[in-house]
Coordinates of C-alpha atoms (C1' of nucleotides) in Angstrom, one line a residue:
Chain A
X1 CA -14.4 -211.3 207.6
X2 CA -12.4 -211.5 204.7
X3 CA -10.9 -208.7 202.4
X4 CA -12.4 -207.2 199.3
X5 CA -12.2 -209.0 196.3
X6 CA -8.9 -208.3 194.7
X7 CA -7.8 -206.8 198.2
X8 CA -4.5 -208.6 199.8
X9 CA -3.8 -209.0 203.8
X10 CA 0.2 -208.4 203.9
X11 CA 1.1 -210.9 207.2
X12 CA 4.3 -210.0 208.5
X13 CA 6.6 -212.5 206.1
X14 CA 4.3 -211.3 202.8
X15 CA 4.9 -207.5 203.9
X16 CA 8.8 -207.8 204.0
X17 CA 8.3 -209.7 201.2
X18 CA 6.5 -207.0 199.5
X19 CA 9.0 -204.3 201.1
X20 CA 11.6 -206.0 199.3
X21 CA 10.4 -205.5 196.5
X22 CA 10.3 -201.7 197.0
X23 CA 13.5 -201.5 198.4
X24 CA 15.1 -202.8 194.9
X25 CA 13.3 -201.0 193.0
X26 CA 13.9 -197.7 195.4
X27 CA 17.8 -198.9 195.0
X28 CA 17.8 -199.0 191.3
X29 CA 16.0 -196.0 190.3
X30 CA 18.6 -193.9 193.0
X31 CA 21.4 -195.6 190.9
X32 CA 19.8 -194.0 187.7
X33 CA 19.4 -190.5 189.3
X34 CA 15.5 -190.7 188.9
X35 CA 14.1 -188.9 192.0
X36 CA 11.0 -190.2 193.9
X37 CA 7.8 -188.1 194.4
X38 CA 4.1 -188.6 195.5
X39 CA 0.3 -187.5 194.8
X40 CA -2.6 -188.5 196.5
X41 CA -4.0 -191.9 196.6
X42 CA -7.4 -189.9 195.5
X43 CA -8.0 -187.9 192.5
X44 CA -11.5 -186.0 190.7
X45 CA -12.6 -188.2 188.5
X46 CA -12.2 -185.3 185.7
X47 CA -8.3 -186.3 185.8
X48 CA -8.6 -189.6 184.4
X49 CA -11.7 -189.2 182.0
X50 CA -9.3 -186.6 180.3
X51 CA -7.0 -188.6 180.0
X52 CA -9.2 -191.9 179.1
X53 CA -12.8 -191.0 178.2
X54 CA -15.7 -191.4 179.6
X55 CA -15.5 -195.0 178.8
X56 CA -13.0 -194.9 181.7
X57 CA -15.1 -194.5 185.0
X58 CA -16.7 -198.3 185.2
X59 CA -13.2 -199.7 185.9
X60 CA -12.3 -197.0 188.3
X61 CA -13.4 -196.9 191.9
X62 CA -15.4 -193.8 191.4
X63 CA -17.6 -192.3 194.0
X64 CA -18.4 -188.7 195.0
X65 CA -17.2 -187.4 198.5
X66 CA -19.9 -185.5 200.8
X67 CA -19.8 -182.6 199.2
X68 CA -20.5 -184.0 195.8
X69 CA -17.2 -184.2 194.6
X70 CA -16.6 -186.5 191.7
X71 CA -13.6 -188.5 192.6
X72 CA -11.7 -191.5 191.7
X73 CA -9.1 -193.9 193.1
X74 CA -5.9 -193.3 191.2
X75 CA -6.1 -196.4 188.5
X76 CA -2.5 -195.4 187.4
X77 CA 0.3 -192.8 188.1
X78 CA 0.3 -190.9 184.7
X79 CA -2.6 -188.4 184.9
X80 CA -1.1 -187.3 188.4
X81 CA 2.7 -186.9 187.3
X82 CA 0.7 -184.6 184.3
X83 CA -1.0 -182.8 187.3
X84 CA 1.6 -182.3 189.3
X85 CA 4.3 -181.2 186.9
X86 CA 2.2 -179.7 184.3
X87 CA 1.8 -176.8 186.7
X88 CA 5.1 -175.0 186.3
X89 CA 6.2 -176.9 183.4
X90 CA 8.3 -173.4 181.9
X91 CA 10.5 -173.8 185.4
X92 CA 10.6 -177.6 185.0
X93 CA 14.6 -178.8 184.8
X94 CA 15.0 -180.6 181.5
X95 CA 14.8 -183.4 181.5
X96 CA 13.3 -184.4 184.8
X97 CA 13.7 -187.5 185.9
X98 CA 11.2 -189.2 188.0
X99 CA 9.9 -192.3 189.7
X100 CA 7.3 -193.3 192.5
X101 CA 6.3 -196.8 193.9
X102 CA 2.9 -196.3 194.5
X103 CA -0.7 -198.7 195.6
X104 CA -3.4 -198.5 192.7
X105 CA -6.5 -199.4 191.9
X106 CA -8.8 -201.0 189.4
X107 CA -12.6 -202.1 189.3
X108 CA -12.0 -205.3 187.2
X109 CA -12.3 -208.6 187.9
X110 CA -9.4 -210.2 190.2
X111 CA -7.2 -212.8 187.8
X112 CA -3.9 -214.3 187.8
X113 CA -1.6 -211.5 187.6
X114 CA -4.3 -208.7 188.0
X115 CA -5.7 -207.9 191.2
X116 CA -8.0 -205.0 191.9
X117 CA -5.1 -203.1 194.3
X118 CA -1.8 -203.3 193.5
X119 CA 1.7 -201.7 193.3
X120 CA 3.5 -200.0 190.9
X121 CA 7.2 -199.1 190.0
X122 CA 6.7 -195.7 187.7
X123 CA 9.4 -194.4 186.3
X124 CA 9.3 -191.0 184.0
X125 CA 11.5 -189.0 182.1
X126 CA 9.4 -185.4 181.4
X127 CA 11.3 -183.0 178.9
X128 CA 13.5 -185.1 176.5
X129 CA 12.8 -185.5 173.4
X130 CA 15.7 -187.7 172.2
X131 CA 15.9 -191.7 172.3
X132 CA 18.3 -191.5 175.8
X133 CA 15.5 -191.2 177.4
X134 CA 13.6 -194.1 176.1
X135 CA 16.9 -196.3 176.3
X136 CA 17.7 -195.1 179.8
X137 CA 14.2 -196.2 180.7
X138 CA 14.5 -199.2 179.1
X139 CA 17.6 -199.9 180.9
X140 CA 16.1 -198.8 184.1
X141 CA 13.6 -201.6 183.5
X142 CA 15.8 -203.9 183.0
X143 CA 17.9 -203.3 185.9
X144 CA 15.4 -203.5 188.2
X145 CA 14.4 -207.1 187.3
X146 CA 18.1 -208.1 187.5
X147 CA 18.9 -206.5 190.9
X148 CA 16.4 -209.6 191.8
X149 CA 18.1 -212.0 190.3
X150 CA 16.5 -212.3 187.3
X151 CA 18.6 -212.6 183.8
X152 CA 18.1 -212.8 180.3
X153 CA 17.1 -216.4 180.8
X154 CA 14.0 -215.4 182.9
X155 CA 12.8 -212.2 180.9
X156 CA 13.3 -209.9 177.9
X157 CA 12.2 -206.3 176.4
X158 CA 10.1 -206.1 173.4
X159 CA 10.5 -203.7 171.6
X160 CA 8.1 -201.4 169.4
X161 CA 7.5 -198.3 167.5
X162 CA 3.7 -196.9 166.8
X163 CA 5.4 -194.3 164.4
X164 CA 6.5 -197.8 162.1
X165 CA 3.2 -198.5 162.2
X166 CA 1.5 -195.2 161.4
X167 CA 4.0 -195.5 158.4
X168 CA 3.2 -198.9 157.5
X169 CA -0.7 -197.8 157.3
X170 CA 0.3 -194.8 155.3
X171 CA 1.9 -197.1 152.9
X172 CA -1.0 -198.8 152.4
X173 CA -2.9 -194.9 152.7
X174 CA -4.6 -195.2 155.7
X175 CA -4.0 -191.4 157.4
X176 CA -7.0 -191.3 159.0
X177 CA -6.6 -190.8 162.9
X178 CA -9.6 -192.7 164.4
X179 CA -8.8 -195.3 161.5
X180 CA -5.1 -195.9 162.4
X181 CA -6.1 -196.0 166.6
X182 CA -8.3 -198.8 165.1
X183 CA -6.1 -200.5 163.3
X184 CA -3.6 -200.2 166.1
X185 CA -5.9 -201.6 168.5
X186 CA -6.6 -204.8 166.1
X187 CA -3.6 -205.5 166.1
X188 CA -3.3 -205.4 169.9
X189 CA -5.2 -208.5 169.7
X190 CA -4.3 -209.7 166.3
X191 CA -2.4 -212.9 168.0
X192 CA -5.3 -213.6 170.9
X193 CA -8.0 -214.3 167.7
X194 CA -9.1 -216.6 165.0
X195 CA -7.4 -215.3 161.5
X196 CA -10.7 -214.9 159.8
X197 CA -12.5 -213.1 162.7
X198 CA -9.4 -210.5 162.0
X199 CA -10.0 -210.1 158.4
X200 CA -14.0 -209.5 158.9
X201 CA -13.2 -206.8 161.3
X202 CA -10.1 -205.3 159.0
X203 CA -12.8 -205.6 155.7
X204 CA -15.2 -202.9 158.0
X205 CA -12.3 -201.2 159.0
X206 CA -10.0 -200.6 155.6
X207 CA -11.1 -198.3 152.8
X208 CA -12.3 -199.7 149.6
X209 CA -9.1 -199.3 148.3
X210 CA -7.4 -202.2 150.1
X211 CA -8.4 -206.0 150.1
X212 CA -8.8 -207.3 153.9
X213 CA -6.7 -210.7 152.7
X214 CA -3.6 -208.3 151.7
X215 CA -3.3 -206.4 154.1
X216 CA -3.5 -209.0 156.6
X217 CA -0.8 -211.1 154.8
X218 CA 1.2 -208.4 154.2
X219 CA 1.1 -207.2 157.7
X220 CA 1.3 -210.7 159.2
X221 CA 4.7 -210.4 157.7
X222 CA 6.2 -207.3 159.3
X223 CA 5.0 -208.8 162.6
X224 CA 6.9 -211.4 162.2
X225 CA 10.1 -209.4 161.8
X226 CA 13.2 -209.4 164.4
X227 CA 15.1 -206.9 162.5
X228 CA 15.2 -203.7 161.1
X229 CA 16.7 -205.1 157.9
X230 CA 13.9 -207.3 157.7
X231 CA 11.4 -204.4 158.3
X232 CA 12.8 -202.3 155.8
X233 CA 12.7 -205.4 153.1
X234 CA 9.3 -205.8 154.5
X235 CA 8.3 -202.1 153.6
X236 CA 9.9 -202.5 150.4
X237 CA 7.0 -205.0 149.0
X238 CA 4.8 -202.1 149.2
X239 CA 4.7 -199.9 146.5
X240 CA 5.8 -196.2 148.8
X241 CA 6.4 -193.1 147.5
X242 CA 9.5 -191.2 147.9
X243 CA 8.7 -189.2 150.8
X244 CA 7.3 -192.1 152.8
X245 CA 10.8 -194.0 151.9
X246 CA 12.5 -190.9 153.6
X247 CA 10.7 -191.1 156.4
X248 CA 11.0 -194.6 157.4
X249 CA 14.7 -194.3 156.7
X250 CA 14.8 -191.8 159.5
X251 CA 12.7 -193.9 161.9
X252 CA 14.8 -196.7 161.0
X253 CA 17.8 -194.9 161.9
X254 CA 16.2 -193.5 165.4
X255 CA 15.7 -197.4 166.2
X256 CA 18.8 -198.5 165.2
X257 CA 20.2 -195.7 166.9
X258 CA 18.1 -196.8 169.9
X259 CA 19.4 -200.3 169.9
X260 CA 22.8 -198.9 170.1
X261 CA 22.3 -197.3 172.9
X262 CA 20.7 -200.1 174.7
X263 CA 23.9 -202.1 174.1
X264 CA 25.7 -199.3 174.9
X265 CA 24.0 -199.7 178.2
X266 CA 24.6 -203.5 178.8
X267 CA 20.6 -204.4 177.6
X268 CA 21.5 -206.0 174.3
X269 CA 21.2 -209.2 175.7
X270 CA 17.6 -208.5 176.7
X271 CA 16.0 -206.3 174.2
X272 CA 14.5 -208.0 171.0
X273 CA 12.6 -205.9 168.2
X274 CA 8.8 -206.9 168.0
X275 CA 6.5 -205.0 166.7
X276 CA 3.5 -207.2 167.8
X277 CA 3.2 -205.3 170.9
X278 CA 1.4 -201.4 170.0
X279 CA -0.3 -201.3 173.9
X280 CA -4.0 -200.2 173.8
X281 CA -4.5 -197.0 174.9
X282 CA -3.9 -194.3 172.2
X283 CA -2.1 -191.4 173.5
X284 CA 1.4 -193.4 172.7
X285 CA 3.4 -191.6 170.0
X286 CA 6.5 -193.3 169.6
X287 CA 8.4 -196.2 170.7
X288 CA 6.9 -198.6 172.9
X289 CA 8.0 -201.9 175.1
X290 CA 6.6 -204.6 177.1
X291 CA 8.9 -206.9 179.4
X292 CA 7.6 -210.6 179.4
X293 CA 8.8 -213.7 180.9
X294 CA 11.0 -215.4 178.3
X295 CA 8.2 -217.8 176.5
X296 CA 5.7 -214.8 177.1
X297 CA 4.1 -216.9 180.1
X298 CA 1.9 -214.7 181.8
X299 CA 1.3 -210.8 182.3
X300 CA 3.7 -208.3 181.2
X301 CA 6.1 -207.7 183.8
X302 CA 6.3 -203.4 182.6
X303 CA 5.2 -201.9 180.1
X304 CA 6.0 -198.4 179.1
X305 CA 6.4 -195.8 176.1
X306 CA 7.2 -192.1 174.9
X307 CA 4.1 -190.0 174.8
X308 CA 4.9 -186.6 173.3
X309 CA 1.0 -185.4 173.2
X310 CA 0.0 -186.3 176.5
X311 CA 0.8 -182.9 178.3
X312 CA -0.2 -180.9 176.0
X313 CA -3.9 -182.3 176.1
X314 CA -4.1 -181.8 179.8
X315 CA -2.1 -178.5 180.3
X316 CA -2.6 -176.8 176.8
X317 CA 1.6 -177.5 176.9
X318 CA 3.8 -179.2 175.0
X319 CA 6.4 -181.8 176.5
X320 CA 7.6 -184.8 175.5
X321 CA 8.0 -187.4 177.4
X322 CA 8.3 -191.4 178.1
X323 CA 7.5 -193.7 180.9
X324 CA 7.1 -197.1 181.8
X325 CA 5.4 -198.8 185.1
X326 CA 5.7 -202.2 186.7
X327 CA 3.6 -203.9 188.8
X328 CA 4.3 -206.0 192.0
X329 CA 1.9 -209.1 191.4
X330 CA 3.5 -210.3 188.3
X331 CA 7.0 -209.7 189.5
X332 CA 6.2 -211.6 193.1
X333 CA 4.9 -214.6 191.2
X334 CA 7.5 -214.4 189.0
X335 CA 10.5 -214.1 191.7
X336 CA 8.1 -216.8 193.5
X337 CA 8.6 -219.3 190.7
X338 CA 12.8 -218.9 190.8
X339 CA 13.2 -219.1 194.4
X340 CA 14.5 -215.1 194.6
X341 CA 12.5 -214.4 197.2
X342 CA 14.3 -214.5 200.6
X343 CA 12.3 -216.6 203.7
X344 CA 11.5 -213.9 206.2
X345 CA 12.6 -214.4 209.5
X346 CA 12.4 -211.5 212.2
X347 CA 16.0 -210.3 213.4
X348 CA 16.7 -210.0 216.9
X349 CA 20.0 -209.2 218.1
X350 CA 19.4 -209.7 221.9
X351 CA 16.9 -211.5 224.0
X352 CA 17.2 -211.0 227.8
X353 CA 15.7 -213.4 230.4
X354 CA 15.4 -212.6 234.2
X355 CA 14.9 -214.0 237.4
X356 CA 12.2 -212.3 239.4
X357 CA 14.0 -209.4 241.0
X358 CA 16.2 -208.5 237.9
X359 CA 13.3 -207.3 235.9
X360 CA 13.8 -203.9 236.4
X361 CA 17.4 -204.2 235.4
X362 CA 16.5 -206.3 232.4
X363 CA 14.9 -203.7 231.0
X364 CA 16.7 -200.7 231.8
X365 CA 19.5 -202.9 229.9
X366 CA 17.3 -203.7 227.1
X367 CA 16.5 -199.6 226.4
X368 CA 20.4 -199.2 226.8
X369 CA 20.9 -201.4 223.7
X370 CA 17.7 -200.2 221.9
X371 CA 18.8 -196.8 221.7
X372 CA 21.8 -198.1 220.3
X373 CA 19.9 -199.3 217.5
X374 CA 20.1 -203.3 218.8
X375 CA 16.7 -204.9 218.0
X376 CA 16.0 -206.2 221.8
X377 CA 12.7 -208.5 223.0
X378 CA 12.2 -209.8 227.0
X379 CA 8.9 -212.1 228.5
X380 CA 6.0 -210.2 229.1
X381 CA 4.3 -210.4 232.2
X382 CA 4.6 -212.7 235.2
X383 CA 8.0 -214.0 235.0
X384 CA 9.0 -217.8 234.6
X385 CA 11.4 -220.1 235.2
X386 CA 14.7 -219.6 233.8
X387 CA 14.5 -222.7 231.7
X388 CA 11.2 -221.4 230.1
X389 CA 11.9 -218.0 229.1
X390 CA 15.1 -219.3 227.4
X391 CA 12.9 -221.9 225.5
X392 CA 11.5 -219.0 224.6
X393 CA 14.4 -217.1 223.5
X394 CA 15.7 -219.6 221.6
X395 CA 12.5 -220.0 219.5
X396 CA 13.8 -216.2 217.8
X397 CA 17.0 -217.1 217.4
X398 CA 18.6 -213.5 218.6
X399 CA 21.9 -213.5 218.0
X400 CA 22.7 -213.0 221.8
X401 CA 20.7 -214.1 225.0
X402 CA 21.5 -211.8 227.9
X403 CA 20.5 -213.7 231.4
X404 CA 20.2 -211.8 234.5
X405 CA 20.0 -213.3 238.0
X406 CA 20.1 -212.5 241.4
X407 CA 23.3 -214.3 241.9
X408 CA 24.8 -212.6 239.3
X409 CA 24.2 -209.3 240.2
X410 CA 25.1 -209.3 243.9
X411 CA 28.5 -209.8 241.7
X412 CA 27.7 -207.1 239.7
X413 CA 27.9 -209.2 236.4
X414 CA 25.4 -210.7 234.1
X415 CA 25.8 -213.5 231.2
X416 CA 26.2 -213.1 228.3
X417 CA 25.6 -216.3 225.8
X418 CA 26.4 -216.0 222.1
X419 CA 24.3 -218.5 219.9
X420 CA 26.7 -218.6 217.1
X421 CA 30.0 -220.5 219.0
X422 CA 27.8 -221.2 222.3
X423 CA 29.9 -219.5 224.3
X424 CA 28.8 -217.6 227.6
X425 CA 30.5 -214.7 229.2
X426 CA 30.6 -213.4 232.4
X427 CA 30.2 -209.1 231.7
X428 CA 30.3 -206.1 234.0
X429 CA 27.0 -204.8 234.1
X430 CA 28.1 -201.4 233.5
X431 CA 29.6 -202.6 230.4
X432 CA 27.2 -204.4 228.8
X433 CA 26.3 -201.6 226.3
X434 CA 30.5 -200.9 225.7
X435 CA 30.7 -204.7 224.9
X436 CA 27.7 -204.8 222.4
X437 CA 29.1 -201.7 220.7
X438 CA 32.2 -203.4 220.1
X439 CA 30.7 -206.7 219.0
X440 CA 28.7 -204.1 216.0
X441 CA 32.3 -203.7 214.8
Chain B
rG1 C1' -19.8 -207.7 182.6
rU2 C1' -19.9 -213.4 180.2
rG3 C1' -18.7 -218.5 180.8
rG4 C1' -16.0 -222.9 183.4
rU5 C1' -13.8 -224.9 188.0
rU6 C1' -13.8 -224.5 193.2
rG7 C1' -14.6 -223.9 198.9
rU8 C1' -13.8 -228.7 205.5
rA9 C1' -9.6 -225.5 212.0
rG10 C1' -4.7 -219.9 211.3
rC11 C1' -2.0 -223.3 207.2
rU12 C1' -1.7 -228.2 204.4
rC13 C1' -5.3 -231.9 203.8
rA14 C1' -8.6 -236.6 205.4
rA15 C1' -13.8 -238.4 205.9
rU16 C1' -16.3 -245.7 201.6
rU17 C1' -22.5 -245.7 197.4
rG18 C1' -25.9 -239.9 201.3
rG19 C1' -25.7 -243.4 207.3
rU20 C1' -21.0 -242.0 214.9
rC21 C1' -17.6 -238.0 209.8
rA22 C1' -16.5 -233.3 211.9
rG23 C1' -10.7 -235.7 211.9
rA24 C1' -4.9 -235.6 211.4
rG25 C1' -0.3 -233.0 210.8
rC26 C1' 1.9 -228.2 211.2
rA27 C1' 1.2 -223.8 214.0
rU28 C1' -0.6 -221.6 218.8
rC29 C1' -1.1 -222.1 224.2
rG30 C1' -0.3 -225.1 228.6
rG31 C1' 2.1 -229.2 231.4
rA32 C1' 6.2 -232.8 232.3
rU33 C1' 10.8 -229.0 234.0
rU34 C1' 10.4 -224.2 241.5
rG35 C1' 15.5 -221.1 238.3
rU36 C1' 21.0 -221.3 232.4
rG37 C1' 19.7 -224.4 226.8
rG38 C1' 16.3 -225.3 221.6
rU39 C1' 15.1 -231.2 219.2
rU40 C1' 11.3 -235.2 223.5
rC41 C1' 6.7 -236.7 225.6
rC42 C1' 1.6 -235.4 227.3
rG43 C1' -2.5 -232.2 227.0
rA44 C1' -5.8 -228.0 225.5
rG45 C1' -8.2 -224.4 222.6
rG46 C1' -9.9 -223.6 217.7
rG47 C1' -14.8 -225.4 212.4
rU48 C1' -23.0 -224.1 212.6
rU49 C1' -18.0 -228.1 206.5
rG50 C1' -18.2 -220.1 202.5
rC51 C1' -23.4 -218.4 202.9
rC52 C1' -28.9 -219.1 201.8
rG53 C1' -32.5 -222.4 200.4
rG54 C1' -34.1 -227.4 198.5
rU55 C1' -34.4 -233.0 198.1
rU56 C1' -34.2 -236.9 202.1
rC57 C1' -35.8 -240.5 208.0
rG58 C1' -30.7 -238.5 207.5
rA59 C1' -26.5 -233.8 203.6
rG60 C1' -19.4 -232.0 204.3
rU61 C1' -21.3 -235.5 200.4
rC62 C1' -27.0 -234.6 195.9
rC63 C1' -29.7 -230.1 193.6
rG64 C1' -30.6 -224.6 193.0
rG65 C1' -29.0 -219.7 194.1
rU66 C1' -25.2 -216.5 196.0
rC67 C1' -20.3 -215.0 197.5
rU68 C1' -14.9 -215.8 197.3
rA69 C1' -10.7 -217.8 194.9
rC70 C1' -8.7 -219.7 190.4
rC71 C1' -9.0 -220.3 184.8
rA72 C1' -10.7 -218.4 180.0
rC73 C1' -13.2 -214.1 177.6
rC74 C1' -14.0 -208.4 177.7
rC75 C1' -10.4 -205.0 179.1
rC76 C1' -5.5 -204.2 180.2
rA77 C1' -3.8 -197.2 181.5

RNA sequence: GUGGUUGUAGCUCAAUUGGUCAGAGCAUCGGAUUGUGGUUCCGAGGGUUGCCGGUUCGAGUCCGGUCUACCACCCCA
């Protein structure tokens, strides 16, 4: 029987593989001072149609439990983090700094870097409004890919700001909520369709007001721009009024001041402004990122973003906050592709063969040296020859092979053969533990 | 959810136009080797060719359906 589509067996080399993986991004997100927490794997349904609309349940794996519960897998971390920290959010240290590394799920259909389970690094920071919390993420992001291996030649942050974009419409006065999530979710795709298909939808979309053709050219532009200068020159084309000008100085100034800090940080090397990215789901408010492979090949490694008005629309509270998540299948194809994942091999420090009568000893020995945290294995059943079990032995490659006859033992000794320099020595039985301990040294 | 490609042993792959085609290597287990050394040699187990149906004297091979995987859409929290 095989697993559910989108489902993954972890044999033991892909589940240390996969452990690895954690265990970076555990080491990072320590470094950073972000502490881990949990919630359950299962949540009511209510949680995430809050959060996402109703639109929401055919790509969750919804159900109801036997007592009619209506409940979903979690499809991401966010609505929980809400849940859990929304409750006592007056007491909530400010900021908070949070991560989790967590197994998701997703009704959609299995593709290259998208399965229907899969992992996630979250990282959060709940209660800050300032841009050190978006660069730290950002940072944090970044470091994680590196502790892999990975460097500005395999990936990069792009980097984005929804409140540019709310601007930008404004200039061209488009204030209208539903109108600007529209627009914002056009141009999501703007890059992924034909040029005309985008101007029939933007001629529904736009007020009378503005020509389809000029708005696209015009916004093709700012797209295209890598800097703030370029933005601002950009902006300048279009006829603004005085307070708009003051307010995209001011946003101008939070980015730069972002990008400051990034390089502050060590990140300029990987962080490039890009306002094609705008991610899809509304409840964004500020500045947004997406880390690609360099070339953009592929699914984004993280994405991630500030959003201020999320708490308050589940908890009736306002916090800001901003937080980014990365998922395991794009990273392990990724780390695949440069060779940065280690072979697994098991570790055994010590595999003991007996003859016949020493079995008892054997493994009297063998606890001795487990519970001195030495990873130990022996033959299982009915014992073989000599010869054989060391075959065996050999096959794991422990760093030691521990031999135990009756000869030996009349002497009150046993062998002790160390693969690396193929030596053997002749031990004390009594010492064998003393002698291991020292060799840990 | 829509379209395209695909499927042979645990893994990687063979099998002429439909006709001894169900095979090899790796891996696993056993023996050679009745007591201190891996690499050698020999052998064994393991597949109703994804599943269901159809065409045919005969299907791994052709046709239809279905499922999986992959690719492109939709979506991407």
């Amino acid at each position: 029987m095989e697993s559910l589509p989108g489902f993954r067996d972890f044999e033991p080399s892909t589940c240390a593989q996969r452990n690895a993986l954690f265990h970076g991004w555990r080491t990072v997100a320590q470094r950073f001072g972000f502490e881990e927490f949990d919630g359950p794997i299962a949540e009511p349904l209510e949680l995430f149609t809050q959060k996402s609309g109703e639109e929401i349940v055919n790509q969750l794996f919804a159900f109801e439990d036997k007592g009619g519960r209506k409940m979903a897998l979690r499809p991401e971390m966010t609505p929980s983090l809400v849940r859990i920290f929304g409750k006592n959010l007056a007491t909530l240290k400010k900021p908070t700094k949070l991560f989790n590394i967590t197994e998701q799920f997703r009704y959609e259909r299995p593709q290259k870097g998208r399965l229907r389970s899969f992992y996630q690094f979250n990282a959060d920071i709940v209660g800050e409004a300032s841009l050190s919390a978006e660069a730290e993420l950002i940072a944090l992001a970044a470091e994680s890919l590196r502790y892999f291996g990975l460097t500005e030649e395999h990936f990069y942050v792009r980097l984005s700001d929804r409140q540019l974009w709310q601007l930008w419409l404004k200039a061209f006065g488009i204030t209208d909520e539903a109108l600007v999530g529209g627009i914002l979710s056009l141009l999501d795709k703007w890059e992924r369709r034909p040029k005309e298909d985008i101007e029939k939808d933007l001629a529904k979309l736009l007020p009378s007001s503005v020509q389809a053709k000029t708005f696209f050219d015009a916004t093709e532009q700012l797209r295209h721009c890598k800097t703030l200068e370029a933005i601002k020159a950009c902006f300048s084309q279009q006829a603004t009024d005085a307070e708009l000008s003051e307010a995209l100085r001011q946003r101008l100034s939070e980015f730069g001041k972002l990008l400051h800090e990034l390089s502050a940080l060590g990140c300029e090397k990987f962080v490039a402004v890009d306002l094609t990215i705008v991610r899809g789901l509304a409840y964004y408010t500020g500045f947004v990122f997406e880390l690609f492979e360099t070339g953009n090949q592929g699914r984004a490694l993280a994405g991630g973003g500030r959003y201020d008005q999320l708490f308050e629309k589940l908890t009736r509270h306002p916090m800001p906050a901003v937080g980014f998540a990365a998922g395991d299948v794009t990273l392990t194809d990724l780390l695949n592709k440069y060779h940065l994942l280690p072979e697994y091999k098991r570790k055994i420090d010590v595999f003991c063969v007996f003859e016949e009568t020493e079995r008892d000893r054997a493994l009297r020995c063998s606890q001795m040296l487990r519970r001195e945290n030495f990873s130990v294995l022996y033959p299982f059943g009915e014992t073989k020859m000599l010869s054989k079990q060391l075959k065996k032995a050999y096959v794991e490659q422990p760093r030691y092979i521990l031999i135990f006859t009756q000869e030996l033992s009349s002497r009150g000794k046993v062998h002790v053969k160390c693969l690396a320099n193929e030596t053997t020595r002749e031990v004390g039985s009594e010492e064998v533990v003393e002698v291991f301990r020292r060799e840990r040294d």
